[in-house]
Short mmCIF file of C-alpha atoms in Angstrom, two decimals:
data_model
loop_
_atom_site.label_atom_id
_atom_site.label_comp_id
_atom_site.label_asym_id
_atom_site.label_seq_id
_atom_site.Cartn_x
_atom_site.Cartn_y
_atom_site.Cartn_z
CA UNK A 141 0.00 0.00 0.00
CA UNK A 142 1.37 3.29 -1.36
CA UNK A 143 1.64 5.93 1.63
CA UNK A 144 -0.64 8.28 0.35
CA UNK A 145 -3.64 5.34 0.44
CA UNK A 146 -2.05 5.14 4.13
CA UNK A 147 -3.09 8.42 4.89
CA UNK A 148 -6.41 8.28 3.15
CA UNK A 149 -7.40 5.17 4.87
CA UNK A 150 -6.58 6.34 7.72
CA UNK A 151 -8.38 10.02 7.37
CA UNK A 152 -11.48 8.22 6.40
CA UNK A 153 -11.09 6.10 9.21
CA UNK A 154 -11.29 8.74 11.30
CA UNK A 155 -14.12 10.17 9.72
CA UNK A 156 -12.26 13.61 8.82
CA UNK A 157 -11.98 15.39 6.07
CA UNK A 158 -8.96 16.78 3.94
CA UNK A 159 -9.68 20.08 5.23
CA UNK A 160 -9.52 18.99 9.17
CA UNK A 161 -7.24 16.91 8.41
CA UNK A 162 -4.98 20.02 7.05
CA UNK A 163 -5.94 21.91 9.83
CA UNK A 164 -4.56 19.30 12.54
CA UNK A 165 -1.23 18.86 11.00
CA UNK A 166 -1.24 23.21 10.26
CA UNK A 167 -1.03 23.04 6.11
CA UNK A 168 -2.12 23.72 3.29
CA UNK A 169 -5.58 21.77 2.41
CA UNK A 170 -3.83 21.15 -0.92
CA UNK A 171 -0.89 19.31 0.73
CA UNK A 172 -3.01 16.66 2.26
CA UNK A 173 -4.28 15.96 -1.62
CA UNK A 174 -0.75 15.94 -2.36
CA UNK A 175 0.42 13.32 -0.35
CA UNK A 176 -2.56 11.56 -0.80
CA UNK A 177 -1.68 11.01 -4.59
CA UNK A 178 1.37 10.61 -3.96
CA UNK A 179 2.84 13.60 -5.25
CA UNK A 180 4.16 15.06 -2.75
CA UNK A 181 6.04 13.68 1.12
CA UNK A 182 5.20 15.22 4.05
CA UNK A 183 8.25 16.43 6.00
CA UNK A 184 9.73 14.95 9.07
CA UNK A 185 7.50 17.19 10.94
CA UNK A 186 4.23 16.27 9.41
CA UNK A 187 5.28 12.44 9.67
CA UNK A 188 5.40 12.86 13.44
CA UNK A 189 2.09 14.36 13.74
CA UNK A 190 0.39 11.95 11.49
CA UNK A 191 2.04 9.31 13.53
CA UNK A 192 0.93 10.85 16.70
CA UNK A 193 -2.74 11.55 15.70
CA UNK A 194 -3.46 7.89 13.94
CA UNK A 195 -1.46 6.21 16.48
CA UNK A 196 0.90 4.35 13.92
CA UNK A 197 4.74 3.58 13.46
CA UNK A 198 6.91 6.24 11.27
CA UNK A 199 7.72 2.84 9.76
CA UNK A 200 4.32 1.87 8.99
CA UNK A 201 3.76 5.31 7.48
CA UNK A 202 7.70 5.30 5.17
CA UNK A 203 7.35 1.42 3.77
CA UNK A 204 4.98 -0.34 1.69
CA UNK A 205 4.02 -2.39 4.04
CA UNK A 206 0.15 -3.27 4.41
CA UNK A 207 -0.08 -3.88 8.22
CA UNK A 208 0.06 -2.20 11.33
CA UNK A 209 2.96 -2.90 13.75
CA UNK A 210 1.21 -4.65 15.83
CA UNK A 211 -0.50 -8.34 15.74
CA UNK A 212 -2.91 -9.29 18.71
CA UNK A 213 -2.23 -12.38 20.62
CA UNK A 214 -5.74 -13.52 20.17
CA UNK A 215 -5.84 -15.03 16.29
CA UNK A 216 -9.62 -15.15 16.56
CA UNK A 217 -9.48 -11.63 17.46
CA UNK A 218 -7.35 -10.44 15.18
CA UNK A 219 -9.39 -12.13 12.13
CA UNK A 220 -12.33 -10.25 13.53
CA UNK A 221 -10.96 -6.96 13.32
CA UNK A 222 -9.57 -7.66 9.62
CA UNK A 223 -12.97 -8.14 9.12
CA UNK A 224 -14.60 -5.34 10.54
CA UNK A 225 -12.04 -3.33 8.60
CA UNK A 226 -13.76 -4.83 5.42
CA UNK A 227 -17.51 -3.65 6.49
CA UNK A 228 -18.99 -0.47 5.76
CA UNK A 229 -18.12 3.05 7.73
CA UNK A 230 -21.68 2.94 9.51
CA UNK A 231 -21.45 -0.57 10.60
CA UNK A 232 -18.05 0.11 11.65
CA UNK A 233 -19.30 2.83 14.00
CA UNK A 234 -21.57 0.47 15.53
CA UNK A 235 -18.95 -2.05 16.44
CA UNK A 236 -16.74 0.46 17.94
CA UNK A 237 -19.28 2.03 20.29
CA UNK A 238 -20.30 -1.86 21.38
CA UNK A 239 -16.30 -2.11 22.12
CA UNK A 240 -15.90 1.38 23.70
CA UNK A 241 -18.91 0.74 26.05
CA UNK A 242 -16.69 -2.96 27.31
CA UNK A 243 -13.81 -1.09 27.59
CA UNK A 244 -15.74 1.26 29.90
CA UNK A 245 -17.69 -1.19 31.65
CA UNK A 246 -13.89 -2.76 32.58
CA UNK A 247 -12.48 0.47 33.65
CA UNK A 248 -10.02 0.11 30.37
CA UNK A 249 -10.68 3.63 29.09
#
């Protein structure tokens, strides 16, 4: 996966815009197109807040690799949420509120 589909993915994962997006990281609305095309790179700067705000690895965000750092110790768990990944934003939404509200009920958040 190409790093601007990185940040896309993980924009629209978020639910934000290019606009907020450009806001957060304090550019130009037409940068965030930029990189997201490929383009354009961010600088070191802008890599360290896009790591900080989508809570990922600079070397997630600098190599073609598809994953995330990390792998749960749970198989079944981790097939579930590459599956949830696959469903649709509003569904998505759903299952994250049913997770937030364990993590609460556990005193995890």
């Amino acid at each position: 996966m190409s790093f601007g589909e990185k940040i896309r993915n993980l924009r629209k994962a978020q639910n934000m815009s290019q606009q907020e997006l450009a806001k957060i990281l304090d550019v130009h609305p037409k940068h965030i197109s930029r990189y997201e095309n490929n383009v354009s790179q961010p600088s070191l700067e802008v890599l360290l807040k896009l790591r900080d705000l989508f809570h990922v690895s600079l070397d997630y965000l600098a190599t073609d690799e598809d994953s995330h750092d990390f792998h749960y110790k749970d198989k079944e768990l981790e097939s579930y949420f590459e599956a949830v990944d696959r469903l649709n934003e509003e569904d998505k939404q759903v299952i994250k509120k049913i997770i937030e509200a364990m993590l609460i009920k556990n005193n995890q958040v």
